[in-house]
Amino acid sequence: MTQPTAVDFKNQGNKALLESKYEEAIELYTKAINLDSTNAVFFANRAQAHIKSEAYGSAIADASEAIKLDPSYTKAYYRRAVAKTAIVRYKDALPDFKVTVDRAPNDKDAKARYLECQKIVRRLAFEKAIEVEDEPSVAETLDIRSLKVEDSYDGPELDIEFVKEADSDKFFPKVNMTKEFITQTIERFKVGKLLPRKYLYAIVLQAMKLFQQEPTMVEIKAEMPDHLITICGDTHGQFFDLLEIFRKNGEPSENHMYLFNGDFVDRGSWSCEIALTLYAYKILYPSSFFINRGNHETDSMNKVYGFEGECKHKYVSESVFKLFSESFSLLPLATLVSDQYFVVHGGLFSDDNVTLDDIRKFNRFSEKQPGMHGIMMEMLWTDPQPEPGRGPSKRGIGIQFGPDVTDRFCKANGLKAVIRSHEVRMGGYSEEHDGKLITVFSAPNYCDSQGNKGAYINVREDGELNFVTFDAVPHPDIKPMRYASQLMGM
């Protein structure tokens, strides 16, 4: 029987890529490379599969290898540029876009991305030049009392009291949230209607007060046999799939805690609706509804992957996104569930000496955005790897950590497992690192293209985990990434 050639594996990889089977495509291109490591096309094609699976660091490495093998291979420069912009390395991407445009002047997509990248680099330079160190926050300057609810609004009324703050002339909105308001608002969102900006501002401000009172690592447990904790992973603006979780698993209540483990905005086209729904539930059930911060609850991601654009499109206001941004910077970074499970969006650390006590003491308010180094960045960005030790991140940001790292962290902190999100899992969840590392992802058929299941985890009083998977449900014909930057939305 004839053995497959490198070209055979490459062709099979191309087919898998077209069918959105990205991990399979990566494996097939890797087989082609193992048989022939001198062909630039194999590396460039694997770079594209890495881009599709959001492994941008690996994509940059493969595109760079393709360029090294064949400096005339224009497509490799283009893919490297796309991968760099995905991790907001705009200045680094410009030279690669320029090579592409110079060599392929008729490529409209490449030219549009090049011009958009130039525009972003100029805008960032301008913003840095006029940056004010102590610029007042939107939360402090909004005058919600004077805002009127539009006469055309036909939705539920939100009960807002305005309470005068001590030693100040300012009045703070106090929201009296009800289950009926949330239910009616969800129905409103389902048919494409919005909340008035006055209500939005009041909800976000009230949620911010609650987040600010919570520690960097929240600690929760099911106290009674009839109590339940549900842990959800990324929902990424997939509002109708969020509603499927509540339909299938039960709505939040005082006895049914929910923990959303970050990345509830960006990519999907209903991020505003998800954020407002989660915040409303937080106000209604402050002691049983919790939200961790993810790497997409950050400005750099929101400006590229759609949340900023969505806020401006739906609410025609700069202040809406800025207020949400301020709320994201107050979110807790982790949750300890039942004293046994450390729940964090990304993963573990570059230093074995980091403990739960270090996280408890960490001042998350000292840096609003996570930056490229440090504990906050690692909690939001890191990923597991099957090999022992630590390695460079396939994303191009943070690190990867092996089973030995997870084992040492669990033993040092008396944990059964680390639960994280941050990555698609085709079955909705995975158990790795000898069962001590669990990934849960709650956005089924991610971006309408991946074909994956969604999942959530139920934790009962005895601490046992029950994994539940679910399929994507139909949604209105609005595509993912509709509001994203042109760099990502093409």
Coordinates of C-alpha atoms in Angstrom, one line a residue:
M1 CA 0.0 0.0 0.0
T2 CA 1.4 3.4 -1.0
Q3 CA 2.2 5.7 1.9
P4 CA 0.7 9.2 1.8
T5 CA 3.2 11.9 0.6
A6 CA 3.7 15.3 2.2
V7 CA 1.6 16.8 -0.6
D8 CA -1.2 14.3 0.2
F9 CA -1.2 15.4 3.8
K10 CA -1.2 19.1 2.7
N11 CA -4.2 18.5 0.4
Q12 CA -6.1 16.7 3.2
G13 CA -5.2 19.6 5.5
N14 CA -6.6 22.1 3.0
K15 CA -9.9 20.1 2.9
A16 CA -10.1 20.0 6.7
L17 CA -9.4 23.8 6.8
L18 CA -12.3 24.5 4.3
E19 CA -14.6 22.4 6.5
S20 CA -13.6 24.4 9.6
K21 CA -11.8 21.4 11.2
Y22 CA -8.9 23.5 12.4
E23 CA -7.3 21.1 14.8
E24 CA -7.4 18.3 12.2
A25 CA -5.9 20.7 9.6
I26 CA -3.1 21.5 12.0
E27 CA -2.3 17.8 12.5
L28 CA -2.3 17.1 8.8
Y29 CA -0.1 20.1 7.9
T30 CA 2.3 18.9 10.7
K31 CA 2.5 15.5 9.1
A32 CA 3.3 17.1 5.8
I33 CA 6.0 19.2 7.5
N34 CA 7.5 16.1 9.2
L35 CA 7.9 14.6 5.8
D36 CA 9.2 17.7 4.1
S37 CA 10.3 20.7 6.2
T38 CA 11.6 22.7 3.3
N39 CA 8.2 23.6 1.7
A40 CA 7.1 27.1 2.6
V41 CA 3.5 26.4 1.6
F42 CA 3.1 23.8 4.3
F43 CA 4.1 26.3 7.0
A44 CA 2.0 29.1 5.6
N45 CA -1.1 26.9 5.4
R46 CA -0.6 25.7 9.0
A47 CA -0.3 29.4 9.9
Q48 CA -3.8 29.9 8.5
A49 CA -5.1 27.0 10.5
H50 CA -3.5 28.5 13.6
I51 CA -5.1 31.8 12.9
K52 CA -8.5 30.2 12.6
S53 CA -8.0 28.4 16.0
E54 CA -6.8 31.7 17.6
A55 CA -3.2 30.3 18.2
Y56 CA -1.7 33.6 16.9
G57 CA 1.7 33.1 18.3
S58 CA 2.0 29.7 16.5
A59 CA 0.7 31.4 13.4
I60 CA 3.4 34.0 13.5
A61 CA 6.1 31.4 14.1
D62 CA 4.9 29.3 11.1
A63 CA 4.5 32.3 8.8
S64 CA 8.0 33.4 9.8
E65 CA 9.4 30.0 8.9
A66 CA 7.6 30.1 5.5
I67 CA 9.2 33.5 4.8
K68 CA 12.6 32.2 5.9
L69 CA 12.2 29.2 3.4
D70 CA 10.8 31.4 0.6
P71 CA 11.2 35.2 1.0
S72 CA 9.1 35.7 -2.1
Y73 CA 6.1 33.9 -0.7
T74 CA 3.7 36.9 -0.3
K75 CA 0.9 35.0 1.4
A76 CA 3.1 34.2 4.3
Y77 CA 3.7 38.0 5.0
Y78 CA 0.0 38.6 4.8
R79 CA -0.8 35.8 7.3
R80 CA 1.9 37.0 9.7
A81 CA 0.4 40.5 9.6
V82 CA -3.1 39.2 10.3
A83 CA -1.8 37.2 13.2
K84 CA 0.0 40.2 14.6
T85 CA -3.0 42.4 14.5
A86 CA -5.1 39.8 16.2
I87 CA -2.9 40.2 19.3
V88 CA -2.8 44.0 18.8
R89 CA 0.7 44.2 17.6
Y90 CA -0.3 46.8 15.0
K91 CA 3.1 48.5 14.5
D92 CA 4.8 45.1 14.0
A93 CA 2.1 44.2 11.4
L94 CA 2.6 47.3 9.2
P95 CA 5.8 46.2 7.4
D96 CA 4.2 42.8 6.5
F97 CA 1.1 44.4 5.2
K98 CA 3.2 46.8 3.2
V99 CA 5.1 43.9 1.6
T100 CA 1.8 42.3 0.7
V101 CA 0.3 45.4 -0.8
D102 CA 3.5 46.3 -2.8
R103 CA 3.6 42.8 -4.3
A104 CA -0.2 42.4 -4.8
P105 CA -1.5 45.9 -5.5
N106 CA -4.8 44.5 -6.7
D107 CA -5.6 42.6 -3.5
K108 CA -8.4 44.8 -2.1
D109 CA -8.6 43.0 1.3
A110 CA -4.9 43.3 1.9
K111 CA -5.0 47.0 1.0
A112 CA -8.0 47.7 3.2
R113 CA -6.3 46.0 6.2
Y114 CA -3.1 47.8 5.5
L115 CA -4.9 51.2 5.5
E116 CA -6.9 50.3 8.6
C117 CA -3.8 49.2 10.4
Q118 CA -2.1 52.5 9.5
K119 CA -5.1 54.4 10.9
I120 CA -5.0 52.5 14.2
V121 CA -1.3 53.1 14.6
R122 CA -1.8 56.8 14.0
R123 CA -4.8 56.9 16.4
L124 CA -2.9 55.1 19.2
A125 CA 0.0 57.5 18.8
F126 CA -2.4 60.5 19.0
E127 CA -4.2 59.1 22.0
K128 CA -0.8 58.5 23.8
A129 CA 0.2 62.1 23.0
I130 CA -2.9 63.6 24.5
E131 CA -3.2 61.1 27.4
V132 CA -4.2 62.7 30.7
E133 CA -2.9 60.8 33.7
D134 CA -5.7 61.6 36.1
E135 CA -8.6 61.8 33.6
P136 CA -11.9 61.6 35.5
S137 CA -13.9 58.5 35.0
V138 CA -17.1 58.3 33.1
A139 CA -18.8 56.9 36.2
E140 CA -17.9 60.1 38.1
T141 CA -19.0 62.5 35.4
L142 CA -22.3 61.0 34.1
D143 CA -25.4 63.0 35.0
I144 CA -28.0 60.3 34.9
R145 CA -30.7 62.2 36.8
S146 CA -31.1 64.7 34.0
L147 CA -31.4 62.0 31.3
K148 CA -34.9 61.3 30.0
V149 CA -36.2 57.9 28.9
E150 CA -37.3 58.3 25.2
D151 CA -41.0 58.7 24.6
S152 CA -40.7 55.8 22.1
Y153 CA -39.6 53.3 24.7
D154 CA -42.2 50.6 25.2
G155 CA -40.4 48.3 27.6
P156 CA -40.4 47.6 31.4
E157 CA -39.9 50.5 33.8
L158 CA -36.7 50.3 35.9
D159 CA -37.2 51.6 39.4
I160 CA -34.2 54.0 40.1
E161 CA -33.7 56.0 43.3
F162 CA -31.1 58.8 43.4
V163 CA -29.3 58.7 46.7
K164 CA -27.1 61.7 47.7
E165 CA -23.5 60.6 48.4
A166 CA -22.0 61.5 51.7
D167 CA -19.8 64.7 51.6
S168 CA -20.7 65.3 48.0
D169 CA -23.3 67.1 45.9
K170 CA -23.6 64.0 43.6
F171 CA -26.5 61.7 43.5
F172 CA -25.9 58.0 42.9
P173 CA -28.5 55.9 41.1
K174 CA -29.7 53.0 43.2
V175 CA -31.5 50.3 41.1
N176 CA -34.3 48.3 42.6
M177 CA -34.0 45.3 40.3
T178 CA -36.8 42.8 39.9
K179 CA -37.1 39.4 38.3
E180 CA -39.9 40.8 36.2
F181 CA -37.7 43.5 34.8
I182 CA -35.1 41.0 33.8
T183 CA -37.6 38.7 32.2
Q184 CA -39.2 41.4 30.2
T185 CA -35.9 42.9 29.2
I186 CA -34.7 39.5 27.9
E187 CA -37.9 39.3 25.8
R188 CA -37.1 42.8 24.5
F189 CA -33.5 41.9 23.6
K190 CA -34.7 38.8 21.8
V191 CA -36.6 40.9 19.2
G192 CA -33.7 43.4 18.7
K193 CA -34.9 46.2 21.0
L194 CA -32.6 48.0 23.4
L195 CA -32.8 49.6 26.9
P196 CA -32.7 53.4 27.2
R197 CA -29.3 54.7 28.0
K198 CA -30.5 56.0 31.4
Y199 CA -31.3 52.4 32.4
L200 CA -28.1 51.0 31.0
Y201 CA -26.0 53.6 32.9
A202 CA -27.9 52.9 36.1
I203 CA -27.5 49.1 35.8
V204 CA -23.7 49.3 35.0
L205 CA -23.1 51.8 37.8
Q206 CA -24.9 49.6 40.4
A207 CA -23.0 46.5 39.2
M208 CA -19.7 48.4 39.5
K209 CA -20.5 49.2 43.2
L210 CA -21.0 45.5 43.8
F211 CA -17.8 44.4 41.9
Q212 CA -15.8 47.0 43.8
Q213 CA -16.9 45.4 47.1
E214 CA -15.8 41.9 46.1
P215 CA -12.3 40.6 46.7
T216 CA -9.9 39.7 43.9
M217 CA -10.7 36.1 44.5
V218 CA -14.3 35.5 45.5
E219 CA -14.9 32.4 47.7
I220 CA -18.3 30.5 47.4
K221 CA -19.8 27.2 48.2
A222 CA -23.2 25.4 48.1
E223 CA -24.3 25.6 51.7
M224 CA -27.3 23.3 51.6
P225 CA -28.3 20.0 49.8
D226 CA -30.7 21.9 47.6
H227 CA -28.1 24.6 46.6
L228 CA -26.4 24.4 43.3
I229 CA -23.4 26.3 41.7
T230 CA -23.2 26.4 37.9
I231 CA -19.9 27.4 36.3
C232 CA -20.1 28.7 32.7
G233 CA -17.2 29.4 30.4
D234 CA -16.9 31.9 27.5
T235 CA -20.3 33.1 26.0
H236 CA -18.8 35.7 23.7
G237 CA -21.9 37.7 22.8
Q238 CA -23.9 34.6 21.9
F239 CA -27.0 35.8 23.7
F240 CA -29.4 33.1 22.5
D241 CA -27.1 30.4 23.7
L242 CA -26.8 32.1 27.1
L243 CA -30.6 31.9 27.3
E244 CA -30.4 28.2 26.4
I245 CA -28.3 27.6 29.5
F246 CA -30.9 29.2 31.7
R247 CA -33.7 27.3 29.9
K248 CA -31.9 24.0 30.2
N249 CA -30.3 24.4 33.6
G250 CA -32.6 26.8 35.5
E251 CA -32.5 30.5 36.0
P252 CA -30.3 32.1 38.6
S253 CA -31.8 32.4 42.1
E254 CA -30.7 32.7 45.7
N255 CA -30.3 28.9 45.9
H256 CA -28.9 28.5 42.3
M257 CA -25.6 30.3 42.1
Y258 CA -24.0 31.1 38.7
L259 CA -20.4 31.9 38.0
F260 CA -19.5 33.2 34.5
N261 CA -15.8 32.7 33.9
G262 CA -15.0 35.6 31.6
D263 CA -15.2 36.4 27.9
F264 CA -18.9 37.3 27.8
V265 CA -18.3 40.0 25.3
D266 CA -16.7 40.3 21.8
R267 CA -17.1 38.3 18.6
G268 CA -20.8 37.5 18.9
S269 CA -23.2 40.3 18.0
W270 CA -25.2 40.5 21.3
S271 CA -22.4 41.4 23.7
C272 CA -24.3 44.4 25.1
E273 CA -27.4 42.2 25.8
I274 CA -25.3 39.5 27.6
A275 CA -23.4 42.1 29.7
L276 CA -26.6 43.8 30.7
T277 CA -28.3 40.5 31.5
L278 CA -25.4 39.3 33.7
Y279 CA -25.2 42.7 35.4
A280 CA -28.9 42.8 36.1
Y281 CA -28.7 39.3 37.7
K282 CA -25.7 40.4 39.7
I283 CA -27.8 43.3 41.1
L284 CA -30.8 41.0 41.8
Y285 CA -28.7 38.3 43.4
P286 CA -25.5 39.9 44.7
S287 CA -24.7 36.9 47.0
S288 CA -25.3 34.2 44.4
F289 CA -24.3 35.5 41.0
F290 CA -20.7 36.0 40.1
I291 CA -18.5 37.1 37.2
N292 CA -14.8 36.6 36.7
R293 CA -12.9 38.8 34.3
G294 CA -11.6 37.3 31.0
N295 CA -9.0 38.5 28.5
H296 CA -11.8 39.9 26.4
E297 CA -13.0 42.2 29.2
T298 CA -10.1 44.5 28.2
D299 CA -9.8 47.6 26.0
S300 CA -7.3 46.2 23.6
M301 CA -9.5 43.2 22.7
N302 CA -12.8 45.2 22.7
K303 CA -11.4 47.7 20.2
V304 CA -10.6 44.8 17.7
Y305 CA -13.2 42.1 18.3
G306 CA -16.4 44.1 18.3
F307 CA -17.6 45.2 21.7
E308 CA -16.6 48.8 21.3
G309 CA -18.1 48.9 17.8
E310 CA -21.3 47.3 19.1
C311 CA -21.7 49.8 21.9
K312 CA -21.2 52.7 19.5
H313 CA -23.6 51.2 16.9
K314 CA -26.4 50.3 19.3
Y315 CA -26.2 53.2 21.7
V316 CA -24.5 55.9 19.5
S317 CA -22.4 57.0 22.5
E318 CA -18.7 57.0 23.4
S319 CA -19.6 56.9 27.1
V320 CA -21.4 53.6 27.0
F321 CA -18.3 51.6 26.0
K322 CA -16.1 53.7 28.4
L323 CA -18.5 52.9 31.3
F324 CA -18.5 49.2 30.5
S325 CA -14.7 49.4 30.3
E326 CA -14.5 50.8 33.7
S327 CA -16.8 48.1 35.0
F328 CA -14.6 45.4 33.5
S329 CA -11.6 46.8 35.4
L330 CA -13.4 46.1 38.7
L331 CA -14.3 42.5 38.0
P332 CA -12.8 39.8 40.3
L333 CA -10.0 37.7 38.7
A334 CA -10.8 34.3 40.2
T335 CA -13.3 32.4 42.3
L336 CA -12.6 29.6 44.8
V337 CA -15.5 27.1 44.7
S338 CA -16.2 24.8 47.6
D339 CA -12.6 25.3 48.9
Q340 CA -11.6 22.7 46.2
Y341 CA -11.7 24.4 42.7
F342 CA -9.8 27.4 41.6
V343 CA -11.8 29.0 38.8
V344 CA -9.9 31.4 36.6
H345 CA -10.3 32.5 33.0
G346 CA -6.9 31.6 31.6
G347 CA -4.7 29.5 33.8
L348 CA -1.7 29.3 36.0
F349 CA 1.5 31.2 36.5
S350 CA 5.1 31.5 35.3
D351 CA 6.2 31.1 39.0
D352 CA 5.5 28.1 41.2
N353 CA 5.5 30.3 44.3
V354 CA 2.2 32.1 43.5
T355 CA -0.4 30.9 46.0
L356 CA -4.1 31.5 46.7
D357 CA -3.0 33.9 49.4
D358 CA -1.1 35.9 46.9
I359 CA -4.2 36.2 44.7
R360 CA -6.3 37.2 47.7
K361 CA -3.8 40.0 48.4
F362 CA -3.4 41.1 44.8
N363 CA -4.7 44.6 44.2
R364 CA -6.5 44.3 40.9
F365 CA -7.5 48.0 41.0
S366 CA -3.9 49.1 40.6
E367 CA -3.9 48.4 36.9
K368 CA -7.1 48.8 34.9
Q369 CA -5.7 46.9 31.9
P370 CA -3.6 43.7 32.3
G371 CA -0.5 44.6 30.2
M372 CA 1.9 42.1 28.8
H373 CA 3.4 40.7 32.1
G374 CA 2.4 39.9 35.6
I375 CA -0.1 38.0 37.6
M376 CA -3.2 39.6 36.1
M377 CA -2.1 38.9 32.5
E378 CA -1.3 35.3 33.3
M379 CA -4.6 34.7 35.0
L380 CA -6.4 36.0 31.9
W381 CA -4.2 34.6 29.1
T382 CA -2.3 31.4 29.9
D383 CA -3.1 28.0 28.4
P384 CA -2.3 24.4 29.3
Q385 CA 0.1 22.1 27.3
P386 CA 0.4 18.3 27.5
E387 CA 4.2 18.4 28.0
P388 CA 5.7 19.0 31.5
G389 CA 7.1 22.4 32.4
R390 CA 6.3 25.7 30.8
G391 CA 6.6 26.9 27.2
P392 CA 5.9 29.9 25.0
S393 CA 2.3 30.7 24.4
K394 CA 0.7 29.6 21.1
R395 CA -1.3 32.8 21.4
G396 CA 1.8 35.1 21.4
I397 CA 0.8 36.4 24.9
G398 CA 1.5 34.7 28.2
I399 CA 2.8 31.2 28.7
Q400 CA 1.7 27.6 28.5
F401 CA 1.9 25.3 31.6
G402 CA 2.2 21.5 31.8
P403 CA 0.6 18.9 34.1
D404 CA 3.5 19.1 36.6
V405 CA 2.8 22.8 37.1
T406 CA -0.9 22.1 37.7
D407 CA -0.1 19.3 40.1
R408 CA 2.2 21.4 42.2
F409 CA -0.3 24.3 42.3
C410 CA -3.1 22.0 43.4
K411 CA -1.0 20.3 46.1
A412 CA 0.4 23.5 47.5
N413 CA -3.1 25.0 47.8
G414 CA -5.1 22.0 48.8
L415 CA -7.2 21.9 45.6
K416 CA -8.8 19.1 43.7
A417 CA -8.6 20.9 40.3
V418 CA -8.2 24.2 38.4
I419 CA -11.2 25.1 36.3
R420 CA -10.6 27.5 33.4
S421 CA -12.1 28.6 30.1
H422 CA -10.4 30.6 27.3
E423 CA -10.3 27.9 24.6
V424 CA -12.8 26.1 22.4
R425 CA -13.3 22.5 23.3
M426 CA -15.2 20.5 20.6
G427 CA -17.1 18.5 23.2
G428 CA -17.8 21.6 25.3
Y429 CA -15.3 20.8 28.0
S430 CA -12.1 18.7 28.6
E431 CA -10.3 17.1 31.5
E432 CA -6.5 17.3 31.2
H433 CA -3.4 17.0 33.5
D434 CA -4.6 13.8 35.1
G435 CA -8.1 15.4 35.8
K436 CA -6.6 18.3 37.7
L437 CA -7.2 20.8 34.9
I438 CA -10.7 21.3 33.5
T439 CA -11.6 23.6 30.5
V440 CA -15.2 24.6 30.1
F441 CA -16.5 26.6 27.1
S442 CA -20.1 27.8 26.9
A443 CA -20.3 29.2 23.3
P444 CA -21.6 26.3 21.1
N445 CA -20.8 26.5 17.4
Y446 CA -18.4 29.3 18.3
C447 CA -18.7 32.2 15.8
D448 CA -21.2 30.2 13.8
S449 CA -18.4 28.1 12.3
Q450 CA -16.7 25.7 14.8
G451 CA -19.4 23.1 15.2
N452 CA -18.4 22.6 18.9
K453 CA -20.8 21.8 21.7
G454 CA -21.2 24.2 24.6
A455 CA -20.9 23.1 28.3
Y456 CA -21.4 24.1 31.9
I457 CA -20.5 22.5 35.2
N458 CA -22.8 22.0 38.1
V459 CA -21.3 21.7 41.6
R460 CA -23.4 20.4 44.4
E461 CA -22.9 20.6 48.2
D462 CA -20.6 17.5 48.2
G463 CA -18.3 19.2 45.7
E464 CA -18.8 16.7 42.9
L465 CA -18.8 18.0 39.4
N466 CA -21.5 17.3 36.8
F467 CA -20.7 18.2 33.2
V468 CA -23.6 19.2 31.0
T469 CA -23.3 19.8 27.2
F470 CA -25.7 21.5 24.9
D471 CA -26.0 22.5 21.3
A472 CA -26.3 26.0 19.7
V473 CA -29.8 27.3 19.2
P474 CA -31.0 29.4 16.2
H475 CA -30.5 33.2 16.4
P476 CA -31.5 36.1 14.1
D477 CA -29.5 36.4 11.0
I478 CA -26.8 38.7 12.3
K479 CA -23.3 37.4 11.7
P480 CA -20.5 37.2 14.4
M481 CA -17.9 39.9 14.2
R482 CA -20.4 42.3 12.7
Y483 CA -19.1 45.1 14.8
A484 CA -15.4 44.2 14.8
S485 CA -12.6 46.3 13.5
Q486 CA -12.1 46.0 9.7
L487 CA -8.8 44.3 10.5
M488 CA -10.7 41.3 11.9
G489 CA -14.1 41.6 10.3
M490 CA -13.0 41.0 6.7

